[in-house]
Amino acid sequence: MTPVTHSIPANVTSLSEHRLLHEAVIDRLRDLIVTGELAPEAKLNERVLAERLGTSRTPLREAIKFLASEGLVELVPNRGAVVAPLKPEKMREVFVVLGALEALAGEQACRNASEADIADIRALHYHMLAHHARGELAQYFRYNQLIHQRILDCARNVTLSQTWSALNAHVRRARYMANLSRERWDQAVKEHEEMLDALSRRDGAKLQALLRDHLANKLVLVMEALGGGVAAEGAR
Amino acid sequence: MTPVTHSIPANVTSLSEHRLLHEAVIDRLRDLIVTGELAPEAKLNERVLAERLGTSRTPLREAIKFLASEGLVELVPNRGAVVAPLKPEKMREVFVVLGALEALAGEQACRNASEADIADIRALHYHMLAHHARGELAQYFRYNQLIHQRILDCARNVTLSQTWSALNAHVRRARYMANLSRERWDQAVKEHEEMLDALSRRDGAKLQALLRDHLANKLVLVMEALGGGVAAEGAR
DNA sequence: CAATCAATTTTTGTATGCAAAATTTAATAT
DNA sequence: ATATTAAATTTTGCATACAAAAATTGATTG
């Protein structure tokens, strides 16, 4: 697998893969927010941002409205938009909902995944293990996300996948501030082993429980990073 | 925070309660879609719609993008937007996800609801019973929605409430075509009795199960109305 | 009559213009 | 110097303008 550079060109964006400008702007702007290049609570100056993305204010404003519905930006009347704050309480909420969604996905995936699907996920899992062994955090995260994504796909529920993706953007955003201790990291990998095992045995109840716990543990990490402390109630 | 919580749609949206035009247009347009005044797969002609809503194309297009993120409209490149089709498979997907969300909400509500909250919900329940007894379907449905909304509120998770609201719009849309048999209706009321009972006893596991079943039964109704037949797998 | 295709009209996608609101700056008074 | 407030600037929100892409119309041909 070829190494992926995470440096993103500031000005030039490949708009070519999108037929429509505002769709490209949605993806580009979401990326800026998720990677933290646009920090939480940063003001979105329309003139400046439009220039940076090489477009006019109109498609940018449309993209902002779209992302507002996703919850990544907040609209302030007569004051434009800001990147949604990254509050511990909000994170707790998102993780609780994601836990329920992934649990559902895991259960459904055990019913609906083909053997080829499971084989694919296993392959991704081994890639992830390799990057874990080498301590390559960025690549580890990449495969981690791909695995979760593939499990969602196997649930065969587009609505579930879309809902998950929108909320997962918040988690991806937090990832850029969470610095994983080796201990925690090893634990997460171990959980993934169990998840793959449960999926292979098509043990829906087990996978469901594992995913819920996995998410709860991820939440603990994020809360530590955000310095919010883990609000005990409801997190499990 | 984006105001996703929309109270029961009034006939006429008072633009005065919104500071900004495009927010009013979002609510008004969502209302048109949910009530079926704009039918599924109807083309959204920007010029015509803007005139109908008394605005220009710019705020309308921003509203369309927002609702596209909610899934109520679909964007077709270079061909504008259409009201999202009301496909049986999509409905099945939405109900499965809503089932998981409401189950989660029920569990959390049993933990977090105050006694006053429960008393409020009981009051709504009796209103609903009264309308059921009188055969007032529209009012029944109104209180039904309010009860579900209040349960979601009691989960004390704004993200959960917002996610639920967005998906629930699809269900509200389907309601306008589902004609409830007296038998089914009585059954639904009975289920609500049990739900209220479980909430009062703060039996989270029970309420969770009841809500999931309740949603599954609602799905059957909608599927009959849509003539799609119930896809057995995954619905339970 | 059906089919094809060019001309016309309509519609979308994006850019720009303009007024109102918010922000910043500057000036004055305390 | 700090606080206050009035003027200047910037920014937002909405309307309009314009080019490119679709849809429609209508003529022409087989």
Short mmCIF file of C-alpha atoms (C1' of nucleotides) in Angstrom, two decimals:
data_model
loop_
_atom_site.label_atom_id
_atom_site.label_comp_id
_atom_site.label_asym_id
_atom_site.label_seq_id
_atom_site.Cartn_x
_atom_site.Cartn_y
_atom_site.Cartn_z
CA MET A 1 0.00 0.00 0.00
CA THR A 2 1.39 3.36 -0.98
CA PRO A 3 1.99 5.83 1.81
CA VAL A 4 -0.56 8.57 1.98
CA THR A 5 0.54 12.11 2.45
CA HIS A 6 -1.59 14.08 4.81
CA SER A 7 -0.40 17.46 3.73
CA ILE A 8 -3.23 19.13 1.92
CA PRO A 9 -2.54 21.82 -0.63
CA ALA A 10 -3.85 25.04 0.75
CA ASN A 11 -5.15 26.65 -2.39
CA VAL A 12 -5.48 24.07 -5.10
CA THR A 13 -8.28 21.57 -4.83
CA SER A 14 -9.07 18.85 -7.31
CA LEU A 15 -12.57 19.85 -8.22
CA SER A 16 -12.45 17.65 -11.26
CA GLU A 17 -13.97 14.58 -9.72
CA HIS A 18 -17.14 16.50 -8.93
CA ARG A 19 -19.54 17.63 -11.56
CA LEU A 20 -20.82 20.46 -9.43
CA LEU A 21 -18.87 23.09 -7.63
CA HIS A 22 -20.95 23.28 -4.50
CA GLU A 23 -20.58 19.53 -3.98
CA ALA A 24 -16.85 19.85 -4.19
CA VAL A 25 -17.04 22.74 -1.77
CA ILE A 26 -19.07 20.64 0.68
CA ASP A 27 -16.44 17.90 0.67
CA ARG A 28 -13.53 20.32 0.82
CA LEU A 29 -15.04 22.36 3.63
CA ARG A 30 -15.94 19.27 5.61
CA ASP A 31 -12.37 18.10 5.20
CA LEU A 32 -11.03 21.41 6.48
CA ILE A 33 -13.23 21.09 9.55
CA VAL A 34 -12.60 17.41 10.23
CA THR A 35 -8.84 17.78 9.98
CA GLY A 36 -8.95 20.75 12.27
CA GLU A 37 -7.43 23.06 9.68
CA LEU A 38 -10.48 25.12 10.49
CA ALA A 39 -10.48 24.97 14.26
CA PRO A 40 -13.58 24.54 16.39
CA GLU A 41 -15.41 27.83 16.85
CA ALA A 42 -13.45 29.42 14.03
CA LYS A 43 -15.47 32.00 12.18
CA LEU A 44 -16.21 31.16 8.57
CA ASN A 45 -15.56 34.37 6.69
CA GLU A 46 -17.38 33.92 3.42
CA ARG A 47 -15.22 36.20 1.33
CA VAL A 48 -11.96 34.71 2.60
CA LEU A 49 -13.12 31.10 2.44
CA ALA A 50 -14.63 31.49 -1.01
CA GLU A 51 -11.35 32.87 -2.27
CA ARG A 52 -9.42 30.08 -0.58
CA LEU A 53 -11.64 27.46 -2.21
CA GLY A 54 -11.51 29.22 -5.53
CA THR A 55 -15.19 29.94 -5.84
CA SER A 56 -17.74 32.62 -5.16
CA ARG A 57 -19.80 33.09 -2.03
CA THR A 58 -22.93 31.49 -3.44
CA PRO A 59 -21.79 27.86 -3.66
CA LEU A 60 -19.89 28.32 -0.42
CA ARG A 61 -22.99 29.48 1.39
CA GLU A 62 -24.89 26.50 0.03
CA ALA A 63 -22.17 24.17 1.30
CA ILE A 64 -22.30 25.85 4.70
CA LYS A 65 -26.04 25.23 4.93
CA PHE A 66 -25.50 21.59 4.05
CA LEU A 67 -22.85 21.14 6.72
CA ALA A 68 -25.02 23.02 9.21
CA SER A 69 -27.58 20.27 8.81
CA GLU A 70 -24.82 17.75 9.49
CA GLY A 71 -23.95 19.67 12.63
CA LEU A 72 -20.37 20.51 11.67
CA VAL A 73 -21.04 24.23 11.47
CA GLU A 74 -23.41 26.41 13.39
CA LEU A 75 -25.34 29.28 11.90
CA VAL A 76 -25.52 32.50 13.83
CA PRO A 77 -28.15 34.89 12.52
CA ASN A 78 -26.64 37.94 10.86
CA ARG A 79 -23.24 36.77 11.97
CA GLY A 80 -22.62 33.98 9.51
CA ALA A 81 -21.35 30.59 10.52
CA VAL A 82 -18.75 29.14 12.86
CA VAL A 83 -17.16 25.72 13.03
CA ALA A 84 -19.14 23.76 15.60
CA PRO A 85 -17.46 23.79 19.00
CA LEU A 86 -15.94 20.53 20.16
CA LYS A 87 -17.55 20.29 23.57
CA PRO A 88 -17.12 17.23 25.80
CA GLU A 89 -20.84 17.00 26.39
CA LYS A 90 -21.49 17.04 22.65
CA MET A 91 -18.89 14.30 22.19
CA ARG A 92 -20.54 12.19 24.83
CA GLU A 93 -23.85 12.57 23.06
CA VAL A 94 -22.41 11.68 19.68
CA PHE A 95 -20.69 8.58 21.01
CA VAL A 96 -23.86 7.35 22.68
CA VAL A 97 -25.78 7.64 19.44
CA LEU A 98 -22.93 6.18 17.39
CA GLY A 99 -22.79 3.28 19.83
CA ALA A 100 -26.42 2.46 19.16
CA LEU A 101 -25.96 2.83 15.40
CA GLU A 102 -22.84 0.67 15.25
CA ALA A 103 -24.45 -1.94 17.48
CA LEU A 104 -27.36 -2.08 15.09
CA ALA A 105 -24.99 -2.23 12.14
CA GLY A 106 -23.03 -5.06 13.71
CA GLU A 107 -26.14 -7.09 14.29
CA GLN A 108 -27.36 -6.55 10.75
CA ALA A 109 -23.91 -7.18 9.29
CA CYS A 110 -23.84 -10.59 10.92
CA ARG A 111 -27.06 -11.40 9.08
CA ASN A 112 -26.30 -9.82 5.75
CA ALA A 113 -22.57 -9.84 5.13
CA SER A 114 -21.35 -12.16 2.41
CA GLU A 115 -18.34 -14.36 3.04
CA ALA A 116 -16.47 -12.15 0.58
CA ASP A 117 -17.39 -9.11 2.68
CA ILE A 118 -15.99 -10.74 5.78
CA ALA A 119 -12.86 -11.73 3.92
CA ASP A 120 -12.41 -8.11 2.83
CA ILE A 121 -12.81 -6.88 6.36
CA ARG A 122 -10.32 -9.48 7.54
CA ALA A 123 -7.85 -8.20 4.97
CA LEU A 124 -8.34 -4.64 6.20
CA HIS A 125 -7.90 -5.91 9.73
CA TYR A 126 -4.50 -7.40 8.92
CA HIS A 127 -3.42 -4.19 7.23
CA MET A 128 -4.42 -2.40 10.40
CA LEU A 129 -2.47 -4.86 12.53
CA ALA A 130 0.61 -4.26 10.43
CA HIS A 131 0.41 -0.51 10.88
CA HIS A 132 -0.23 -0.97 14.59
CA ALA A 133 2.87 -3.16 14.86
CA ARG A 134 4.94 -0.48 13.13
CA GLY A 135 3.44 2.27 15.24
CA GLU A 136 2.08 4.07 12.19
CA LEU A 137 -0.77 5.89 13.84
CA ALA A 138 -2.17 7.76 10.84
CA GLN A 139 -2.32 4.63 8.70
CA TYR A 140 -3.73 2.67 11.62
CA PHE A 141 -6.56 5.19 11.90
CA ARG A 142 -7.16 5.01 8.20
CA TYR A 143 -7.72 1.26 8.24
CA ASN A 144 -9.61 1.47 11.49
CA GLN A 145 -12.09 3.83 9.88
CA LEU A 146 -12.28 1.67 6.76
CA ILE A 147 -13.17 -1.37 8.86
CA HIS A 148 -15.95 0.43 10.67
CA GLN A 149 -17.16 1.79 7.36
CA ARG A 150 -17.22 -1.69 5.82
CA ILE A 151 -19.18 -3.11 8.74
CA LEU A 152 -21.72 -0.36 8.24
CA ASP A 153 -21.87 -1.19 4.54
CA CYS A 154 -22.58 -4.82 5.35
CA ALA A 155 -25.68 -3.83 7.27
CA ARG A 156 -27.20 -3.10 3.85
CA ASN A 157 -28.93 0.02 5.07
CA VAL A 158 -28.00 3.17 3.21
CA THR A 159 -29.90 5.35 5.67
CA LEU A 160 -27.98 3.83 8.53
CA SER A 161 -24.69 4.38 6.70
CA GLN A 162 -25.48 8.00 5.95
CA THR A 163 -26.63 8.77 9.47
CA TRP A 164 -23.52 7.12 10.82
CA SER A 165 -21.22 8.98 8.45
CA ALA A 166 -22.61 12.35 9.44
CA LEU A 167 -22.11 11.68 13.14
CA ASN A 168 -18.78 9.96 12.59
CA ALA A 169 -17.40 13.18 11.16
CA HIS A 170 -17.47 14.57 14.69
CA VAL A 171 -15.39 11.62 15.90
CA ARG A 172 -12.90 11.96 13.08
CA ARG A 173 -12.54 15.57 14.09
CA ALA A 174 -11.74 14.62 17.67
CA ARG A 175 -9.19 12.04 16.54
CA TYR A 176 -6.78 14.74 15.53
CA MET A 177 -6.40 15.78 19.14
CA ALA A 178 -6.47 12.42 20.85
CA ASN A 179 -2.99 11.04 21.42
CA LEU A 180 -3.22 7.34 21.96
CA SER A 181 -1.16 5.73 24.70
CA ARG A 182 0.41 2.43 23.62
CA GLU A 183 -1.65 0.72 26.28
CA ARG A 184 -4.95 2.07 25.03
CA TRP A 185 -3.92 1.41 21.49
CA ASP A 186 -3.17 -2.24 22.20
CA GLN A 187 -6.52 -2.54 23.91
CA ALA A 188 -8.34 -1.11 20.90
CA VAL A 189 -6.60 -3.58 18.61
CA LYS A 190 -7.57 -6.43 20.91
CA GLU A 191 -11.18 -5.30 20.72
CA HIS A 192 -10.96 -5.31 16.96
CA GLU A 193 -9.71 -8.89 17.06
CA GLU A 194 -12.77 -9.89 19.02
CA MET A 195 -15.04 -7.96 16.69
CA LEU A 196 -13.65 -9.74 13.65
CA ASP A 197 -14.07 -13.03 15.44
CA ALA A 198 -17.70 -12.35 16.31
CA LEU A 199 -18.43 -11.25 12.75
CA SER A 200 -16.82 -14.38 11.35
CA ARG A 201 -18.98 -16.52 13.62
CA ARG A 202 -21.91 -14.26 12.71
CA ASP A 203 -22.63 -13.81 16.39
CA GLY A 204 -24.74 -10.68 16.09
CA ALA A 205 -25.43 -10.27 19.78
CA LYS A 206 -21.75 -10.52 20.59
CA LEU A 207 -20.63 -8.12 17.86
CA GLN A 208 -23.31 -5.68 18.94
CA ALA A 209 -22.00 -5.70 22.51
CA LEU A 210 -18.38 -5.45 21.39
CA LEU A 211 -19.06 -2.45 19.18
CA ARG A 212 -20.92 -0.68 21.93
CA ASP A 213 -18.05 -1.22 24.35
CA HIS A 214 -15.51 -0.27 21.71
CA LEU A 215 -17.26 3.04 21.18
CA ALA A 216 -17.52 3.63 24.92
CA ASN A 217 -13.77 3.11 25.22
CA LYS A 218 -13.10 5.47 22.34
CA LEU A 219 -15.20 8.04 24.14
CA VAL A 220 -12.99 7.75 27.21
CA LEU A 221 -9.96 8.51 25.04
CA VAL A 222 -11.59 11.53 23.49
CA MET A 223 -12.77 12.83 26.82
CA GLU A 224 -9.26 12.57 28.21
CA ALA A 225 -7.96 14.49 25.22
CA LEU A 226 -10.60 17.16 25.59
CA GLY A 227 -9.94 17.36 29.30
CA GLY A 228 -13.61 17.04 29.99
CA GLY A 229 -13.56 14.04 32.26
CA VAL A 230 -15.90 11.19 31.52
CA ALA A 231 -19.48 11.88 32.44
CA ALA A 232 -20.29 8.51 33.94
CA GLU A 233 -24.00 8.42 33.43
CA GLY A 234 -25.30 7.23 30.14
CA ALA A 235 -21.91 6.59 28.63
CA ARG A 236 -22.20 2.84 28.81
CA MET B 1 -27.12 25.14 17.38
CA THR B 2 -29.34 24.54 14.41
CA PRO B 3 -33.02 24.47 15.30
CA VAL B 4 -33.95 21.00 14.14
CA THR B 5 -36.75 20.60 16.62
CA HIS B 6 -39.80 21.68 14.76
CA SER B 7 -43.03 21.74 16.64
CA ILE B 8 -46.09 20.31 14.98
CA PRO B 9 -46.35 22.08 11.65
CA ALA B 10 -48.75 24.95 11.54
CA ASN B 11 -50.61 25.69 8.35
CA VAL B 12 -48.95 28.98 7.78
CA THR B 13 -45.39 29.56 8.80
CA SER B 14 -45.07 32.94 10.36
CA LEU B 15 -41.94 34.34 8.87
CA SER B 16 -41.77 36.76 11.73
CA GLU B 17 -40.63 34.20 14.26
CA HIS B 18 -37.53 33.62 12.18
CA ARG B 19 -34.88 36.25 12.01
CA LEU B 20 -33.61 34.94 8.71
CA LEU B 21 -35.44 34.21 5.53
CA HIS B 22 -33.64 31.05 4.55
CA GLU B 23 -34.50 29.48 7.92
CA ALA B 24 -38.15 30.21 7.37
CA VAL B 25 -37.85 28.74 3.90
CA ILE B 26 -36.29 25.58 5.33
CA ASP B 27 -39.22 25.07 7.70
CA ARG B 28 -41.82 25.99 5.12
CA LEU B 29 -40.33 23.75 2.47
CA ARG B 30 -39.96 20.85 4.88
CA ASP B 31 -43.60 21.31 5.78
CA LEU B 32 -44.65 21.22 2.14
CA ILE B 33 -42.76 17.97 1.68
CA VAL B 34 -43.89 16.29 4.91
CA THR B 35 -47.55 17.08 4.32
CA GLY B 36 -47.28 15.77 0.78
CA GLU B 37 -48.26 19.10 -0.71
CA LEU B 38 -45.08 18.60 -2.65
CA ALA B 39 -45.42 14.98 -3.68
CA PRO B 40 -42.57 12.47 -3.68
CA GLU B 41 -40.42 12.80 -6.78
CA ALA B 42 -41.92 16.17 -7.59
CA LYS B 43 -39.46 18.44 -9.29
CA LEU B 44 -38.53 21.53 -7.34
CA ASN B 45 -38.63 24.32 -9.88
CA GLU B 46 -36.62 27.07 -8.30
CA ARG B 47 -38.29 29.99 -10.02
CA VAL B 48 -41.81 28.71 -9.29
CA LEU B 49 -41.08 27.66 -5.71
CA ALA B 50 -39.28 30.86 -4.88
CA GLU B 51 -42.25 32.86 -6.11
CA ARG B 52 -44.63 30.62 -4.14
CA LEU B 53 -42.63 31.15 -0.96
CA GLY B 54 -42.26 34.83 -1.65
CA THR B 55 -38.49 34.91 -1.89
CA SER B 56 -35.70 34.77 -4.42
CA ARG B 57 -33.86 31.71 -5.60
CA THR B 58 -30.84 32.24 -3.35
CA PRO B 59 -32.41 31.50 0.06
CA LEU B 60 -34.49 28.77 -1.55
CA ARG B 61 -31.42 27.02 -2.90
CA GLU B 62 -29.79 27.25 0.52
CA ALA B 63 -32.87 25.66 2.06
CA ILE B 64 -32.81 22.92 -0.56
CA LYS B 65 -29.22 22.09 0.31
CA PHE B 66 -30.11 21.91 3.98
CA LEU B 67 -33.01 19.55 3.34
CA ALA B 68 -30.86 17.50 0.99
CA SER B 69 -28.60 16.79 3.94
CA GLU B 70 -31.68 15.69 5.90
CA GLY B 71 -32.58 13.41 3.02
CA LEU B 72 -35.94 14.96 2.21
CA VAL B 73 -34.83 16.16 -1.20
CA GLU B 74 -32.38 14.69 -3.66
CA LEU B 75 -30.00 16.73 -5.75
CA VAL B 76 -29.61 15.82 -9.40
CA PRO B 77 -26.58 17.47 -11.01
CA ASN B 78 -27.56 20.10 -13.54
CA ARG B 79 -31.17 19.11 -13.08
CA GLY B 80 -31.93 20.70 -9.75
CA ALA B 81 -33.67 18.90 -6.93
CA VAL B 82 -36.63 16.58 -6.49
CA VAL B 83 -38.62 15.60 -3.44
CA ALA B 84 -37.09 12.37 -2.21
CA PRO B 85 -39.04 9.34 -3.45
CA LEU B 86 -41.03 7.44 -0.86
CA LYS B 87 -39.74 3.97 -1.59
CA PRO B 88 -40.70 0.98 0.56
CA GLU B 89 -37.07 -0.05 0.90
CA LYS B 90 -36.13 3.43 2.11
CA MET B 91 -38.98 3.33 4.62
CA ARG B 92 -37.81 -0.01 5.91
CA GLU B 93 -34.32 1.43 6.38
CA VAL B 94 -35.59 4.50 8.18
CA PHE B 95 -37.75 2.48 10.54
CA VAL B 96 -34.89 0.17 11.43
CA VAL B 97 -32.69 3.12 12.34
CA LEU B 98 -35.51 4.91 14.14
CA GLY B 99 -36.17 1.72 16.08
CA ALA B 100 -32.62 1.69 17.35
CA LEU B 101 -32.73 5.41 18.17
CA GLU B 102 -36.04 5.22 20.01
CA ALA B 103 -34.92 2.13 21.88
CA LEU B 104 -31.85 4.03 23.02
CA ALA B 105 -33.99 7.03 23.91
CA GLY B 106 -36.38 4.87 25.91
CA GLU B 107 -33.56 3.35 27.89
CA GLN B 108 -32.02 6.73 28.62
CA ALA B 109 -35.38 8.29 29.40
CA CYS B 110 -35.99 5.70 32.09
CA ARG B 111 -32.74 6.84 33.67
CA ASN B 112 -33.05 10.56 33.21
CA ALA B 113 -36.71 11.55 33.12
CA SER B 114 -37.97 13.50 36.08
CA GLU B 115 -41.26 12.56 37.70
CA ALA B 116 -42.66 15.76 36.24
CA ASP B 117 -41.56 14.64 32.78
CA ILE B 118 -43.38 11.36 33.21
CA ALA B 119 -46.47 13.14 34.48
CA ASP B 120 -46.40 15.34 31.38
CA ILE B 121 -46.14 12.35 29.11
CA ARG B 122 -49.00 10.68 30.99
CA ALA B 123 -51.10 13.79 30.39
CA LEU B 124 -50.30 13.67 26.69
CA HIS B 125 -51.15 10.00 26.72
CA TYR B 126 -54.64 10.68 28.09
CA HIS B 127 -55.19 13.39 25.52
CA MET B 128 -54.24 10.84 22.91
CA LEU B 129 -56.63 8.27 24.38
CA ALA B 130 -59.44 10.79 24.21
CA HIS B 131 -58.81 11.51 20.56
CA HIS B 132 -58.54 7.81 19.86
CA ALA B 133 -61.89 7.20 21.56
CA ARG B 134 -63.47 9.92 19.41
CA GLY B 135 -61.85 8.60 16.27
CA GLU B 136 -60.04 11.87 15.66
CA LEU B 137 -57.12 10.59 13.67
CA ALA B 138 -55.30 13.84 13.01
CA GLN B 139 -55.37 14.89 16.65
CA TYR B 140 -54.46 11.37 17.72
CA PHE B 141 -51.45 11.49 15.50
CA ARG B 142 -50.50 14.89 16.84
CA TYR B 143 -50.37 13.67 20.43
CA ASN B 144 -48.74 10.44 19.36
CA GLN B 145 -45.88 12.44 17.85
CA LEU B 146 -45.71 14.69 20.89
CA ILE B 147 -45.33 11.67 23.16
CA HIS B 148 -42.52 10.23 21.12
CA GLN B 149 -40.91 13.65 20.99
CA ARG B 150 -41.13 14.00 24.77
CA ILE B 151 -39.57 10.59 25.33
CA LEU B 152 -36.71 11.65 23.11
CA ASP B 153 -36.35 14.87 25.09
CA CYS B 154 -36.14 12.90 28.30
CA ALA B 155 -33.10 11.04 27.03
CA ARG B 156 -31.24 14.35 27.56
CA ASN B 157 -29.27 13.97 24.38
CA VAL B 158 -29.69 16.81 21.90
CA THR B 159 -27.75 14.96 19.21
CA LEU B 160 -30.06 11.98 19.58
CA SER B 161 -33.11 14.24 19.37
CA GLN B 162 -31.86 15.99 16.26
CA THR B 163 -30.93 12.77 14.51
CA TRP B 164 -34.31 11.34 15.39
CA SER B 165 -36.17 14.43 14.19
CA ALA B 166 -34.50 14.38 10.80
CA LEU B 167 -35.37 10.73 10.22
CA ASN B 168 -38.81 11.08 11.74
CA ALA B 169 -39.71 13.58 9.04
CA HIS B 170 -39.76 10.67 6.63
CA VAL B 171 -42.25 8.85 8.84
CA ARG B 172 -44.47 11.90 9.21
CA ARG B 173 -44.46 12.10 5.43
CA ALA B 174 -45.65 8.50 5.13
CA ARG B 175 -48.42 9.03 7.67
CA TYR B 176 -50.38 11.11 5.22
CA MET B 177 -50.93 8.06 3.08
CA ALA B 178 -51.37 5.39 5.72
CA ASN B 179 -55.01 4.79 6.56
CA LEU B 180 -55.21 3.10 9.92
CA SER B 181 -57.66 0.24 10.38
CA ARG B 182 -59.49 0.40 13.71
CA GLU B 183 -57.86 -2.88 14.66
CA ARG B 184 -54.32 -1.63 14.05
CA TRP B 185 -55.16 1.63 15.72
CA ASP B 186 -56.38 -0.09 18.88
CA GLN B 187 -53.22 -2.17 18.88
CA ALA B 188 -51.03 0.92 18.65
CA VAL B 189 -52.85 2.51 21.57
CA LYS B 190 -52.40 -0.65 23.60
CA GLU B 191 -48.68 -0.52 22.90
CA HIS B 192 -48.60 3.06 24.11
CA GLU B 193 -50.28 1.97 27.35
CA GLU B 194 -47.49 -0.53 27.90
CA MET B 195 -44.85 2.03 27.04
CA LEU B 196 -46.20 4.49 29.56
CA ASP B 197 -46.30 1.73 32.14
CA ALA B 198 -42.69 0.74 31.51
CA LEU B 199 -41.56 4.35 31.67
CA SER B 200 -43.41 4.88 34.94
CA ARG B 201 -41.70 1.82 36.40
CA ARG B 202 -38.45 3.06 34.82
CA ASP B 203 -37.98 -0.33 33.27
CA GLY B 204 -35.51 0.70 30.59
CA ALA B 205 -35.06 -2.75 29.09
CA LYS B 206 -38.81 -3.19 28.75
CA LEU B 207 -39.42 0.25 27.27
CA GLN B 208 -36.59 -0.30 24.85
CA ALA B 209 -38.16 -3.53 23.63
CA LEU B 210 -41.63 -2.00 23.44
CA LEU B 211 -40.46 0.94 21.38
CA ARG B 212 -38.60 -1.30 18.97
CA ASP B 213 -41.71 -3.44 18.48
CA HIS B 214 -43.91 -0.37 18.22
CA LEU B 215 -41.77 0.96 15.41
CA ALA B 216 -41.72 -2.40 13.68
CA ASN B 217 -45.53 -2.45 13.76
CA LYS B 218 -45.70 1.07 12.40
CA LEU B 219 -43.47 -0.06 9.58
CA VAL B 220 -45.94 -2.80 8.69
CA LEU B 221 -48.67 -0.18 8.43
CA VAL B 222 -46.61 2.06 6.19
CA MET B 223 -45.55 -0.83 4.01
CA GLU B 224 -49.16 -1.84 3.50
CA ALA B 225 -50.01 1.72 2.57
CA LEU B 226 -47.13 1.92 0.14
CA GLY B 227 -48.05 -1.46 -1.28
CA GLY B 228 -44.50 -2.62 -0.91
CA GLY B 229 -45.03 -5.70 1.20
CA VAL B 230 -42.98 -6.13 4.32
CA ALA B 231 -39.41 -7.12 3.77
CA ALA B 232 -39.13 -9.55 6.63
CA GLU B 233 -35.41 -9.53 7.16
CA GLY B 234 -33.98 -6.90 9.39
CA ALA B 235 -37.24 -5.30 10.32
CA ARG B 236 -37.47 -6.95 13.69
"C1'" DC C 1 -46.78 9.22 -39.19
"C1'" DA C 2 -42.52 8.56 -36.64
"C1'" DA C 3 -37.85 9.91 -36.11
"C1'" DT C 4 -34.15 13.12 -36.11
"C1'" DC C 5 -32.04 17.18 -35.23
"C1'" DA C 6 -31.47 22.21 -35.18
"C1'" DA C 7 -33.42 26.40 -33.06
"C1'" DT C 8 -35.65 28.33 -29.20
"C1'" DT C 9 -36.92 28.54 -24.54
"C1'" DT C 10 -36.43 27.31 -19.95
"C1'" DT C 11 -33.81 26.09 -15.99
"C1'" DT C 12 -29.94 25.45 -13.42
"C1'" DG C 13 -25.32 26.83 -11.50
"C1'" DT C 14 -22.40 30.49 -10.36
"C1'" DA C 15 -21.00 35.27 -9.95
"C1'" DT C 16 -21.94 39.84 -8.79
"C1'" DG C 17 -24.53 43.85 -6.82
"C1'" DC C 18 -26.64 46.16 -3.06
"C1'" DA C 19 -28.86 47.24 1.35
"C1'" DA C 20 -28.91 46.19 6.23
"C1'" DA C 21 -26.60 44.55 10.12
"C1'" DA C 22 -22.40 43.90 12.60
"C1'" DT C 23 -17.73 45.05 13.50
"C1'" DT C 24 -13.94 48.02 13.75
"C1'" DT C 25 -11.90 52.40 14.07
"C1'" DA C 26 -11.62 57.05 15.53
"C1'" DA C 27 -12.86 60.79 18.23
"C1'" DT C 28 -14.59 62.82 22.32
"C1'" DA C 29 -15.61 63.16 27.06
"C1'" DT C 30 -14.88 61.64 31.75
"C1'" DA D 1 -5.94 56.13 30.52
"C1'" DT D 2 -10.78 54.35 30.22
"C1'" DA D 3 -15.29 54.60 28.69
"C1'" DT D 4 -18.55 56.10 25.27
"C1'" DT D 5 -20.21 56.82 21.00
"C1'" DA D 6 -20.27 58.30 16.29
"C1'" DA D 7 -18.24 57.44 11.67
"C1'" DA D 8 -16.09 54.25 8.57
"C1'" DT D 9 -15.44 49.65 7.16
"C1'" DT D 10 -16.50 45.04 6.73
"C1'" DT D 11 -19.61 41.24 6.44
"C1'" DT D 12 -23.74 39.13 5.96
"C1'" DG D 13 -28.29 38.21 3.69
"C1'" DC D 14 -30.89 38.53 -0.21
"C1'" DA D 15 -31.76 39.80 -5.09
"C1'" DT D 16 -30.40 39.91 -9.61
"C1'" DA D 17 -27.46 39.01 -13.74
"C1'" DC D 18 -25.40 35.95 -16.84
"C1'" DA D 19 -23.48 31.77 -18.95
"C1'" DA D 20 -23.92 26.86 -19.54
"C1'" DA D 21 -26.73 22.98 -19.50
"C1'" DA D 22 -31.19 20.85 -20.07
"C1'" DA D 23 -35.85 20.70 -21.97
"C1'" DT D 24 -38.98 22.00 -25.41
"C1'" DT D 25 -40.46 23.15 -29.85
"C1'" DG D 26 -40.72 22.75 -34.62
"C1'" DA D 27 -39.09 21.89 -39.03
"C1'" DT D 28 -37.38 18.34 -42.09
"C1'" DT D 29 -36.74 13.78 -43.82
"C1'" DG D 30 -37.53 9.01 -44.55
#
